[in-house]
Tab-separated table of C-alpha atoms and ligand atoms in Angstrom:
chain	number	residue	atom	x	y	z
O	1	MET	CA	-27.942	-13.154	-6.984
O	2	ALA	CA	-29.425	-16.017	-4.952
O	3	LYS	CA	-28.656	-16.335	-1.267
O	4	VAL	CA	-25.590	-18.472	-0.575
O	5	GLY	CA	-23.872	-19.818	2.551
O	6	THR	CA	-22.630	-17.293	5.093
O	7	ALA	CA	-19.221	-16.952	6.690
O	8	ALA	CA	-20.543	-18.669	9.780
O	9	ALA	CA	-20.994	-21.830	7.721
O	10	LEU	CA	-17.380	-21.734	6.698
O	11	ASP	CA	-14.521	-22.638	8.994
O	12	SER	CA	-12.052	-19.983	7.937
O	13	ALA	CA	-9.309	-21.678	9.960
O	14	LEU	CA	-9.230	-24.303	7.230
O	15	LEU	CA	-8.518	-21.838	4.470
O	16	GLU	CA	-4.939	-21.556	3.271
O	17	TRP	CA	-4.876	-17.758	3.546
O	18	ASP	CA	-6.014	-17.708	7.154
O	19	SER	CA	-3.473	-15.585	9.050
O	20	PRO	CA	-3.477	-12.792	11.645
O	21	LEU	CA	-3.320	-10.111	8.937
O	22	PHE	CA	-6.083	-11.712	6.896
O	23	ARG	CA	-8.233	-11.952	10.032
O	24	MET	CA	-7.629	-8.243	10.558
O	25	ALA	CA	-8.708	-7.417	6.986
O	26	ALA	CA	-11.693	-9.752	7.370
O	27	SER	CA	-12.732	-8.162	10.704
O	28	GLN	CA	-12.504	-4.691	9.196
O	29	PHE	CA	-14.673	-5.921	6.328
O	30	GLU	CA	-17.257	-7.330	8.770
O	31	GLN	CA	-17.270	-4.072	10.758
O	32	ALA	CA	-17.805	-2.063	7.573
O	33	LEU	CA	-20.591	-4.412	6.442
O	34	LEU	CA	-22.669	-3.291	9.421
O	35	HIS	CA	-22.907	0.085	7.655
O	36	ALA	CA	-22.474	-0.821	3.987
O	37	GLN	CA	-25.944	-2.339	3.613
O	38	ILE	CA	-25.055	-4.690	0.774
O	39	PRO	CA	-26.763	-8.027	0.122
O	40	GLU	CA	-25.259	-10.937	2.064
O	41	PRO	CA	-24.530	-13.089	-1.036
O	42	ILE	CA	-22.458	-10.211	-2.423
O	43	ALA	CA	-20.612	-9.873	0.885
O	44	GLU	CA	-19.982	-13.614	0.947
O	45	ARG	CA	-18.346	-13.529	-2.490
O	46	LEU	CA	-16.096	-10.651	-1.434
O	47	ARG	CA	-14.867	-12.467	1.700
O	48	HIS	CA	-12.768	-14.716	-0.558
O	49	PRO	CA	-9.986	-13.914	-2.985
O	50	GLU	CA	-10.812	-14.959	-6.542
O	51	ARG	CA	-7.432	-16.605	-7.030
O	52	ALA	CA	-4.482	-17.324	-4.727
O	53	THR	CA	-1.328	-18.608	-6.409
O	54	ILE	CA	1.693	-20.163	-4.687
O	55	VAL	CA	4.862	-20.714	-6.701
O	56	SER	CA	8.384	-21.804	-5.794
O	57	VAL	CA	11.135	-19.771	-7.355
O	58	PRO	CA	14.394	-21.687	-7.928
O	59	VAL	CA	17.402	-19.398	-8.183
O	60	GLN	CA	21.093	-19.927	-8.591
O	61	MET	CA	22.858	-17.908	-5.909
O	62	ASP	CA	26.175	-16.121	-6.396
O	63	THR	CA	27.871	-19.015	-4.542
O	64	GLY	CA	26.641	-21.417	-7.230
O	65	ASP	CA	24.174	-23.046	-4.805
O	66	LEU	CA	20.502	-23.371	-5.678
O	67	ARG	CA	17.881	-21.867	-3.389
O	68	VAL	CA	14.133	-22.138	-3.733
O	69	PHE	CA	12.078	-19.162	-2.546
O	70	PRO	CA	8.358	-19.462	-1.724
O	71	ALA	CA	6.389	-16.801	-3.586
O	72	TYR	CA	2.782	-15.739	-3.956
O	73	ARG	CA	0.272	-13.720	-5.956
O	74	VAL	CA	-3.264	-13.212	-4.736
O	75	GLN	CA	-5.998	-11.655	-6.876
O	76	HIS	CA	-8.946	-10.648	-4.768
O	77	SER	CA	-11.521	-9.226	-7.182
O	78	THR	CA	-11.867	-8.677	-10.915
O	79	VAL	CA	-15.345	-7.175	-10.656
O	80	LEU	CA	-14.275	-3.661	-11.674
O	81	GLY	CA	-11.378	-4.549	-13.985
O	82	PRO	CA	-7.942	-6.163	-13.935
O	83	THR	CA	-6.318	-6.617	-10.553
O	84	LYS	CA	-3.592	-4.282	-9.376
O	85	GLY	CA	-1.163	-4.477	-6.508
O	86	GLY	CA	2.419	-4.434	-5.360
O	87	ILE	CA	5.083	-7.090	-5.086
O	88	ARG	CA	7.123	-7.206	-1.899
O	89	TYR	CA	10.368	-8.939	-1.052
O	90	ASP	CA	10.394	-9.701	2.647
O	91	GLU	CA	11.196	-12.570	5.020
O	92	HIS	CA	7.663	-12.563	6.403
O	93	VAL	CA	5.671	-12.725	3.162
O	94	THR	CA	2.954	-15.386	3.326
O	95	LEU	CA	-0.142	-16.287	1.360
O	96	GLY	CA	-2.235	-14.885	4.226
O	97	GLU	CA	-0.417	-11.557	4.220
O	98	CYS	CA	-0.824	-11.233	0.446
O	99	THR	CA	-4.525	-12.087	0.692
O	100	ALA	CA	-5.180	-9.408	3.304
O	101	LEU	CA	-3.262	-6.835	1.270
O	102	ALA	CA	-5.080	-7.865	-1.926
O	103	MET	CA	-8.452	-7.379	-0.225
O	104	TRP	CA	-7.451	-3.904	0.978
O	105	MET	CA	-6.333	-3.083	-2.561
O	106	THR	CA	-9.829	-3.934	-3.825
O	107	TRP	CA	-11.433	-1.411	-1.449
O	108	LYS	CA	-8.719	1.166	-2.171
O	109	CYS	CA	-9.099	1.011	-5.960
O	110	ALA	CA	-12.873	1.128	-5.665
O	111	LEU	CA	-12.757	4.040	-3.205
O	112	LEU	CA	-10.612	6.017	-5.658
O	113	ARG	CA	-12.982	4.966	-8.483
O	114	LEU	CA	-10.199	3.275	-10.450
O	115	PRO	CA	-11.267	0.460	-12.829
O	116	TYR	CA	-9.309	-2.185	-10.920
O	117	GLY	CA	-9.633	-4.902	-8.319
O	118	GLY	CA	-7.007	-5.720	-5.704
O	119	ALA	CA	-3.991	-8.016	-5.870
O	120	LYS	CA	-0.756	-8.464	-3.934
O	121	GLY	CA	2.259	-10.683	-4.278
O	122	GLY	CA	5.666	-11.283	-2.883
O	123	VAL	CA	8.718	-13.450	-2.563
O	124	ARG	CA	9.743	-14.709	0.854
O	125	CYS	CA	13.383	-13.657	1.063
O	126	ASN	CA	15.604	-11.236	2.932
O	127	PRO	CA	16.383	-8.636	0.276
O	128	ARG	CA	19.169	-7.114	2.362
O	129	ASP	CA	21.115	-10.384	2.135
O	130	LEU	CA	20.811	-10.670	-1.644
O	131	SER	CA	23.068	-9.289	-4.360
O	132	ARG	CA	21.714	-7.315	-7.299
O	133	GLY	CA	22.233	-10.328	-9.567
O	134	GLU	CA	20.352	-12.610	-7.173
O	135	LEU	CA	17.472	-10.115	-6.962
O	136	GLU	CA	17.343	-9.933	-10.751
O	137	ARG	CA	17.258	-13.728	-11.110
O	138	ILE	CA	14.549	-14.005	-8.432
O	139	THR	CA	12.465	-11.338	-10.185
O	140	ARG	CA	12.806	-12.884	-13.627
O	141	ARG	CA	11.956	-16.401	-12.495
O	142	TYR	CA	9.070	-15.182	-10.300
O	143	THR	CA	7.690	-13.300	-13.329
O	144	ALA	CA	8.017	-16.384	-15.523
O	145	GLU	CA	6.192	-18.491	-12.910
O	146	LEU	CA	3.377	-15.929	-12.762
O	147	ALA	CA	3.150	-15.319	-16.520
O	148	PRO	CA	-0.026	-17.424	-16.918
O	149	VAL	CA	-1.964	-15.335	-14.383
O	150	ILE	CA	-0.708	-11.772	-14.919
O	151	GLY	CA	-1.158	-9.464	-17.906
O	152	PRO	CA	-2.122	-5.880	-18.791
O	153	GLN	CA	-5.809	-6.868	-18.851
O	154	GLU	CA	-5.510	-9.471	-16.069
O	155	ASP	CA	-3.229	-8.348	-13.259
O	156	ILE	CA	-0.723	-5.503	-13.232
O	157	PRO	CA	2.044	-5.613	-10.570
O	158	ALA	CA	3.774	-2.597	-9.019
O	159	PRO	CA	6.525	-1.962	-6.456
O	160	ASP	CA	6.045	-2.535	-2.738
O	161	MET	CA	8.386	-3.219	0.188
O	162	ALA	CA	11.975	-3.688	-1.040
O	163	THR	CA	11.075	-3.625	-4.725
O	164	ASP	CA	11.603	-0.616	-6.944
O	165	GLU	CA	11.620	0.601	-10.513
O	166	GLN	CA	14.557	-1.635	-11.385
O	167	THR	CA	12.560	-4.651	-10.184
O	168	MET	CA	9.653	-3.521	-12.374
O	169	ALA	CA	11.981	-3.083	-15.380
O	170	TRP	CA	13.208	-6.689	-14.990
O	171	LEU	CA	9.608	-7.855	-14.665
O	172	MET	CA	8.542	-5.890	-17.755
O	173	ASP	CA	11.524	-7.211	-19.739
O	174	THR	CA	10.899	-10.838	-18.757
O	175	TYR	CA	7.217	-10.630	-19.643
O	176	SER	CA	7.958	-8.780	-22.896
O	177	MET	CA	10.565	-11.365	-23.967
O	178	GLN	CA	7.954	-14.082	-23.493
O	179	MET	CA	5.364	-12.156	-25.529
O	180	GLY	CA	7.841	-11.284	-28.288
O	181	HIS	CA	7.239	-7.526	-28.091
O	182	ALA	CA	7.515	-4.724	-25.524
O	183	VAL	CA	4.597	-4.715	-23.081
O	184	PRO	CA	5.170	-1.665	-20.857
O	185	GLU	CA	1.579	-1.832	-19.558
O	186	ILE	CA	2.291	-5.123	-17.724
O	187	VAL	CA	3.700	-3.214	-14.702
O	188	THR	CA	3.605	0.241	-13.194
O	189	GLY	CA	6.316	1.961	-11.241
O	190	LYS	CA	8.813	1.312	-14.067
O	191	PRO	CA	11.677	3.605	-15.055
O	192	ILE	CA	10.554	6.467	-17.302
O	193	SER	CA	12.839	5.134	-20.059
O	194	VAL	CA	10.597	2.065	-20.497
O	195	GLY	CA	7.227	3.791	-20.234
O	196	GLY	CA	7.124	4.711	-16.566
O	197	SER	CA	5.284	7.785	-15.426
O	198	VAL	CA	6.906	10.895	-14.086
O	199	PHE	CA	5.871	11.436	-10.463
O	200	ARG	CA	5.100	7.706	-9.799
O	201	ASN	CA	7.979	7.511	-7.302
O	202	GLU	CA	6.670	10.390	-5.272
O	203	SER	CA	2.984	9.659	-5.726
O	204	THR	CA	2.227	7.577	-2.624
O	205	GLY	CA	4.076	9.902	-0.269
O	206	ALA	CA	2.690	13.007	-1.966
O	207	GLY	CA	-0.826	11.557	-1.724
O	208	VAL	CA	-0.367	10.895	2.006
O	209	VAL	CA	0.518	14.541	2.524
O	210	MET	CA	-2.414	15.705	0.334
O	211	VAL	CA	-4.864	13.922	2.632
O	212	ILE	CA	-3.069	15.082	5.789
O	213	GLU	CA	-3.407	18.630	4.488
O	214	ARG	CA	-7.101	18.109	3.768
O	215	ALA	CA	-7.639	16.535	7.200
O	216	CYS	CA	-5.984	19.569	8.788
O	217	GLU	CA	-8.361	21.865	6.888
O	218	ARG	CA	-11.343	19.855	8.094
O	219	LEU	CA	-10.024	19.894	11.666
O	220	GLY	CA	-9.372	23.628	11.500
O	221	TRP	CA	-5.595	23.205	11.848
O	222	GLU	CA	-2.803	24.684	9.770
O	223	LEU	CA	-0.248	22.103	8.533
O	224	ARG	CA	2.502	24.718	8.540
O	225	GLY	CA	4.342	24.441	11.845
O	226	LEU	CA	2.769	21.157	12.956
O	227	ARG	CA	5.200	18.650	14.505
O	228	CYS	CA	5.178	15.490	12.412
O	229	ILE	CA	6.979	12.198	12.959
O	230	VAL	CA	7.383	9.611	10.205
O	231	GLN	CA	7.934	5.906	10.828
O	232	GLY	CA	9.495	4.293	7.743
O	233	PHE	CA	11.961	6.170	5.589
O	234	GLY	CA	11.695	4.284	2.324
O	235	LYS	CA	9.800	5.031	-0.874
O	236	VAL	CA	6.731	6.251	0.997
O	237	GLY	CA	8.095	7.653	4.259
O	238	GLY	CA	11.064	9.374	2.609
O	239	VAL	CA	8.759	11.333	0.312
O	240	VAL	CA	6.255	12.041	3.110
O	241	ALA	CA	8.997	13.582	5.236
O	242	ALA	CA	10.291	15.719	2.357
O	243	GLU	CA	6.778	16.848	1.304
O	244	LEU	CA	5.787	17.694	4.874
O	245	ARG	CA	8.871	19.816	5.234
O	246	ALA	CA	8.260	21.458	1.857
O	247	LYS	CA	4.787	22.436	3.087
O	248	GLY	CA	6.198	24.086	6.197
O	249	ALA	CA	5.510	21.332	8.726
O	250	THR	CA	8.301	20.494	11.182
O	251	VAL	CA	9.518	16.929	10.832
O	252	THR	CA	10.557	16.172	14.400
O	253	GLY	CA	11.158	12.427	14.035
O	254	ILE	CA	12.192	9.857	11.447
O	255	ALA	CA	12.609	6.107	11.953
O	256	ASP	CA	13.477	3.089	9.858
O	257	TYR	CA	14.127	-0.584	10.639
O	258	SER	CA	17.348	0.330	12.471
O	259	GLY	CA	15.738	2.817	14.897
O	260	GLY	CA	14.681	6.442	15.022
O	261	VAL	CA	15.980	9.964	15.558
O	262	VAL	CA	14.006	12.763	17.179
O	263	ALA	CA	14.673	16.517	17.371
O	264	GLU	CA	12.048	18.816	18.859
O	265	ASP	CA	13.259	21.736	16.678
O	266	GLY	CA	12.955	19.708	13.501
O	267	LEU	CA	15.235	17.444	11.492
O	268	ASP	CA	17.038	18.327	8.305
O	269	VAL	CA	15.269	15.679	6.191
O	270	GLU	CA	17.742	15.903	3.319
O	271	ASP	CA	20.637	15.429	5.700
O	272	VAL	CA	19.026	12.293	7.176
O	273	GLN	CA	18.423	11.084	3.612
O	274	ARG	CA	22.101	11.644	2.796
O	275	HIS	CA	23.106	9.642	5.877
O	276	VAL	CA	20.792	6.762	4.862
O	277	ARG	CA	22.186	6.768	1.311
O	278	GLU	CA	25.730	6.570	2.655
O	279	HIS	CA	25.209	4.173	5.572
O	280	GLY	CA	22.111	2.209	4.565
O	281	ALA	CA	20.088	3.107	7.669
O	282	VAL	CA	19.022	5.915	10.010
O	283	ASP	CA	21.022	4.310	12.839
O	284	GLY	CA	24.157	6.275	13.598
O	285	TYR	CA	22.805	9.600	12.267
O	286	PRO	CA	24.923	12.116	14.133
O	287	GLY	CA	22.570	15.136	13.905
O	288	ALA	CA	19.924	14.156	16.483
O	289	PRO	CA	19.379	11.873	19.501
O	290	ALA	CA	18.473	8.257	18.755
O	291	VAL	CA	15.363	6.494	20.066
O	292	SER	CA	14.253	2.888	19.865
O	293	ASN	CA	11.515	1.927	17.409
O	294	ALA	CA	9.088	1.287	20.279
O	295	ALA	CA	9.755	4.661	21.961
O	296	PHE	CA	9.547	6.448	18.610
O	297	LEU	CA	5.834	5.674	18.249
O	298	GLU	CA	5.191	7.273	21.637
O	299	THR	CA	6.969	10.541	20.828
O	300	PRO	CA	4.785	13.621	21.446
O	301	CYS	CA	3.779	15.194	18.113
O	302	ASP	CA	0.798	16.539	16.184
O	303	VAL	CA	0.842	14.070	13.291
O	304	LEU	CA	2.183	10.513	13.366
O	305	VAL	CA	2.698	9.023	9.909
O	306	LEU	CA	3.045	5.244	9.815
O	307	ALA	CA	4.909	4.422	6.609
O	308	ALA	CA	6.841	1.255	7.417
O	309	LEU	CA	4.857	-1.955	7.847
O	310	GLU	CA	1.810	-3.547	9.417
O	311	ASP	CA	0.905	-4.037	13.093
O	312	GLN	CA	2.814	-1.060	14.470
O	313	LEU	CA	0.073	0.299	16.727
O	314	GLN	CA	-1.495	-2.452	18.789
O	315	GLY	CA	-3.774	-2.658	21.823
O	316	ALA	CA	-0.702	-2.509	24.057
O	317	ASN	CA	0.948	0.683	22.756
O	318	ALA	CA	-1.964	2.659	21.243
O	319	GLY	CA	-2.768	4.117	24.665
O	320	ARG	CA	0.708	5.673	24.787
O	321	VAL	CA	0.570	7.357	21.357
O	322	ARG	CA	0.951	11.095	21.868
O	323	ALA	CA	-0.125	12.304	18.419
O	324	ARG	CA	-3.278	14.296	17.617
O	325	LEU	CA	-3.712	12.691	14.186
O	326	VAL	CA	-2.458	9.404	12.719
O	327	ALA	CA	-2.034	8.885	8.966
O	328	GLU	CA	-1.369	5.444	7.519
O	329	GLY	CA	1.124	5.491	4.657
O	330	ALA	CA	1.766	1.779	5.231
O	331	ASN	CA	-0.841	-0.928	4.804
O	332	GLY	CA	-2.372	-2.296	7.997
O	333	PRO	CA	-0.151	-0.488	10.538
O	334	THR	CA	-2.971	-0.142	13.110
O	335	THR	CA	-4.606	-3.255	14.538
O	336	ILE	CA	-8.328	-3.514	15.277
O	337	GLU	CA	-7.558	-3.212	19.026
O	338	ALA	CA	-5.417	-0.117	18.485
O	339	ASP	CA	-8.140	1.420	16.319
O	340	ALA	CA	-10.595	1.068	19.202
O	341	VAL	CA	-8.136	2.610	21.678
O	342	LEU	CA	-7.391	5.572	19.379
O	343	ALA	CA	-11.098	6.102	18.659
O	344	ALA	CA	-11.857	6.139	22.394
O	345	ARG	CA	-9.094	8.725	22.868
O	346	GLY	CA	-10.504	10.883	20.037
O	347	ILE	CA	-7.423	10.538	17.820
O	348	PRO	CA	-8.550	10.366	14.178
O	349	VAL	CA	-6.802	7.855	11.919
O	350	VAL	CA	-6.654	8.588	8.180
O	351	PRO	CA	-6.744	4.958	7.029
O	352	ASP	CA	-4.390	3.209	4.632
O	353	VAL	CA	-6.961	2.566	1.894
O	354	LEU	CA	-7.379	6.326	1.597
O	355	ALA	CA	-4.058	7.788	2.757
O	356	ASN	CA	-1.719	5.683	0.626
O	357	ALA	CA	-3.941	5.482	-2.472
O	358	GLY	CA	-1.799	8.012	-4.353
O	359	GLY	CA	0.502	5.218	-5.523
O	360	VAL	CA	-2.150	3.123	-7.198
O	361	THR	CA	-3.823	6.225	-8.594
O	362	VAL	CA	-0.683	7.357	-10.399
O	363	SER	CA	-0.097	3.706	-11.363
O	364	TYR	CA	-3.485	3.837	-13.035
O	365	PHE	CA	-2.413	7.013	-14.852
O	366	GLU	CA	0.780	5.209	-15.920
O	367	TRP	CA	-1.180	2.228	-17.289
O	368	VAL	CA	-3.551	4.533	-19.180
O	369	GLN	CA	-0.587	6.419	-20.643
O	370	ASP	CA	1.121	3.145	-21.676
O	371	LEU	CA	-2.039	1.766	-23.284
O	372	GLY	CA	-2.519	5.014	-25.199
O	373	ARG	CA	1.226	5.437	-25.893
O	374	LEU	CA	0.942	9.045	-24.686
O	375	PHE	CA	2.623	10.784	-21.768
O	376	TRP	CA	1.512	13.517	-19.377
O	377	ASP	CA	3.813	15.929	-17.595
O	378	ARG	CA	4.463	16.176	-13.890
O	379	ASP	CA	2.137	19.104	-13.208
O	380	GLU	CA	-0.739	17.421	-14.982
O	381	ILE	CA	-0.232	14.186	-13.033
O	382	ARG	CA	0.119	15.984	-9.723
O	383	SER	CA	-3.040	17.994	-10.233
O	384	ARG	CA	-5.032	14.952	-11.430
O	385	LEU	CA	-3.803	13.090	-8.333
O	386	ALA	CA	-4.773	15.932	-5.996
O	387	GLU	CA	-8.232	16.012	-7.550
O	388	LYS	CA	-8.769	12.281	-6.953
O	389	MET	CA	-7.302	12.253	-3.419
O	390	VAL	CA	-9.320	15.254	-2.272
O	391	ASP	CA	-12.505	13.892	-3.836
O	392	ALA	CA	-12.029	10.524	-2.074
O	393	PHE	CA	-11.099	12.222	1.214
O	394	ASP	CA	-14.189	14.440	1.142
O	395	ARG	CA	-16.497	11.512	0.363
O	396	VAL	CA	-14.982	9.561	3.269
O	397	TRP	CA	-15.106	12.485	5.692
O	398	GLU	CA	-18.737	13.239	4.851
O	399	LEU	CA	-19.784	9.588	5.124
O	400	ALA	CA	-18.004	9.300	8.493
O	401	GLU	CA	-19.846	12.355	9.767
O	402	ALA	CA	-23.228	11.327	8.358
O	403	GLU	CA	-23.063	7.776	9.733
O	404	GLU	CA	-21.030	8.607	12.863
O	405	ILE	CA	-18.370	6.041	12.026
O	406	SER	CA	-14.576	6.141	11.919
O	407	LEU	CA	-12.729	7.329	8.834
O	408	ARG	CA	-11.559	3.733	8.352
O	409	SER	CA	-15.067	2.321	8.375
O	410	ALA	CA	-16.243	5.107	6.080
O	411	ALA	CA	-13.414	4.469	3.590
O	412	LEU	CA	-14.136	0.744	3.584
O	413	VAL	CA	-17.891	1.268	3.304
O	414	ALA	CA	-17.408	3.612	0.334
O	415	GLY	CA	-15.091	1.138	-1.420
O	416	ILE	CA	-17.223	-1.907	-0.626
O	417	ARG	CA	-20.362	-0.211	-1.939
O	418	GLU	CA	-18.686	0.517	-5.291
O	419	VAL	CA	-17.627	-3.125	-5.739
O	420	ALA	CA	-20.958	-4.463	-4.493
O	421	ALA	CA	-22.946	-2.314	-6.922
O	422	ALA	CA	-20.865	-3.596	-9.840
O	423	LEU	CA	-21.087	-7.202	-8.678
O	424	GLU	CA	-24.834	-6.934	-8.268
O	425	ALA	CA	-25.186	-5.483	-11.769
O	426	ARG	CA	-22.956	-8.169	-13.289
O	427	GLY	CA	-24.607	-11.045	-11.406
O	428	LEU	CA	-23.162	-14.479	-10.706
O	429	TYR	CA	-21.587	-16.402	-13.590
O	430	PRO	CA	-22.785	-18.739	-15.105
Q	1	NAD	P1	10.294	0.516	1.480
Q	1	NAD	O1	10.895	-0.847	1.557
Q	1	NAD	O2	10.772	1.476	0.462
Q	1	NAD	O3	10.418	1.250	2.906
Q	1	NAD	C1	10.038	0.646	4.105
Q	1	NAD	C2	10.647	1.462	5.231
Q	1	NAD	O4	10.197	0.948	6.493
Q	1	NAD	C3	12.180	1.390	5.270
Q	1	NAD	O5	12.700	2.668	5.626
Q	1	NAD	C4	12.430	0.397	6.393
Q	1	NAD	O6	13.707	0.563	7.004
Q	1	NAD	C5	11.317	0.753	7.351
Q	1	NAD	N1	11.028	-0.266	8.346
Q	1	NAD	C6	10.986	-1.607	8.167
Q	1	NAD	N2	10.744	-2.196	9.349
Q	1	NAD	C7	10.619	-1.217	10.281
Q	1	NAD	C8	10.361	-1.192	11.690
Q	1	NAD	N3	10.188	-2.315	12.376
Q	1	NAD	N4	10.295	0.014	12.313
Q	1	NAD	C9	10.485	1.169	11.636
Q	1	NAD	N5	10.729	1.193	10.298
Q	1	NAD	C10	10.805	0.020	9.638
Q	1	NAD	O7	8.727	0.268	1.341
Q	1	NAD	P2	7.617	1.311	0.907
Q	1	NAD	O8	7.312	1.117	-0.524
Q	1	NAD	O9	7.972	2.668	1.426
Q	1	NAD	O10	6.362	0.724	1.687
Q	1	NAD	C11	6.083	1.039	3.045
Q	1	NAD	C12	4.645	0.693	3.330
Q	1	NAD	O11	3.801	1.454	2.445
Q	1	NAD	C13	4.244	-0.767	3.107
Q	1	NAD	O12	3.242	-1.107	4.053
Q	1	NAD	C14	3.633	-0.752	1.720
Q	1	NAD	O13	2.714	-1.818	1.526
Q	1	NAD	C15	2.936	0.581	1.762
Q	1	NAD	N6	2.640	1.146	0.442
Q	1	NAD	C16	3.620	1.418	-0.465
Q	1	NAD	C17	3.292	1.996	-1.679
Q	1	NAD	C18	4.349	2.396	-2.673
Q	1	NAD	O14	3.992	3.049	-3.670
Q	1	NAD	N7	5.609	2.079	-2.454
Q	1	NAD	C19	1.963	2.269	-1.998
Q	1	NAD	C20	0.971	1.986	-1.046
Q	1	NAD	C21	1.338	1.432	0.166
């Protein structure tokens, strides 16, 4: 590929996806490039998403009024295959947020050696204020708006914040009705009854715990008995807490958007789950003292799992973290400044692109099963997942040691190198 303009020649402030989160993803990319040793023209291509789509989703609300929701889908790279990534429903979704998350998905898929590039999408709405019918109408219209740019060989959505298997079933149904036949392979994270995979729901959380376990082995620790706190008690954090407990760790803290609870002797995770099912939030849980979300992150523990949302550890609070290991179930929960503070304090961070890759890995298994119209059982999926997570973890750990870089840089370098090698082999079209 011939040499092309560099990032310095480009005023990124003018680009529509410029945002704090995208700048964070871009800075991480630049930091990793110092070690990745890939040609600059290849790096330049990968600084930009291939396609960024903005749609407006008109929906009739239960009141009869019409509301229009801004919505997005960003496809970062199709070098290794179709793009893959979640759809989130959140008040703060922007094009810039989706672009950052899509870029991270590219490195994550490549790191796990999945034949995918990264994508991310979302609808800017407050899902807690919407009825089931409104959510269904939003999902169906959003799917219809995206129909020209998604597809089983183009871009395959999955659940993310505030979306679940029901959302994916509506998406699959809408797409299938437009095609005139069932297309289960258009989404992953669907209900099993429409071609979903067993174990998909638990896969991200289970994968987080698989890499925590492996990190403990490498650090010479025993997971059993370690004090773990989990921020975020949704699809990822809920499973992380249950898996940690099942493996003999002591879950001493759990937090969600409403606040946290901490008990030095350990929480009864199932009991907290029951409370959340009945009351909608951790707040008010009677079995343990409450703490604020800010104080929660500073609770003394061995392992801090961040499984809620981005920007949780920042330059200002990273110095007060009292964990010996941080694992990122969420995407982008540790800022660049916080990373530097934690590195200086010798606290390893198992980064998002590695730690939470279990979800996309089992999504890949689901897609393969749908395309082949064949289905694997839970044990087979779990053991295939463990194999891929441990393989990726070991490659990252060894690269970090060999190049004396952080686990985050090593994970990004490993992912970037995979994409760069493919892009170099394919060359620049036309
Ligand atoms: P979810 O909506 O099921 O759960 C999010 C949880 O975070 C909820 O318990 C919510 O109350 C909590 N939360 C929100 N704001 C908070 C705050 N300020 N403080 C503490 N807790 C807060 O979403 P999820 O699917 O579990 O996703 C969580 C994170 O994991 C996201 O960053 C997502 O991108 C990432 N992720 C999810 C998957 C997946 O398979 N679901 C895969 C990879 C990465």
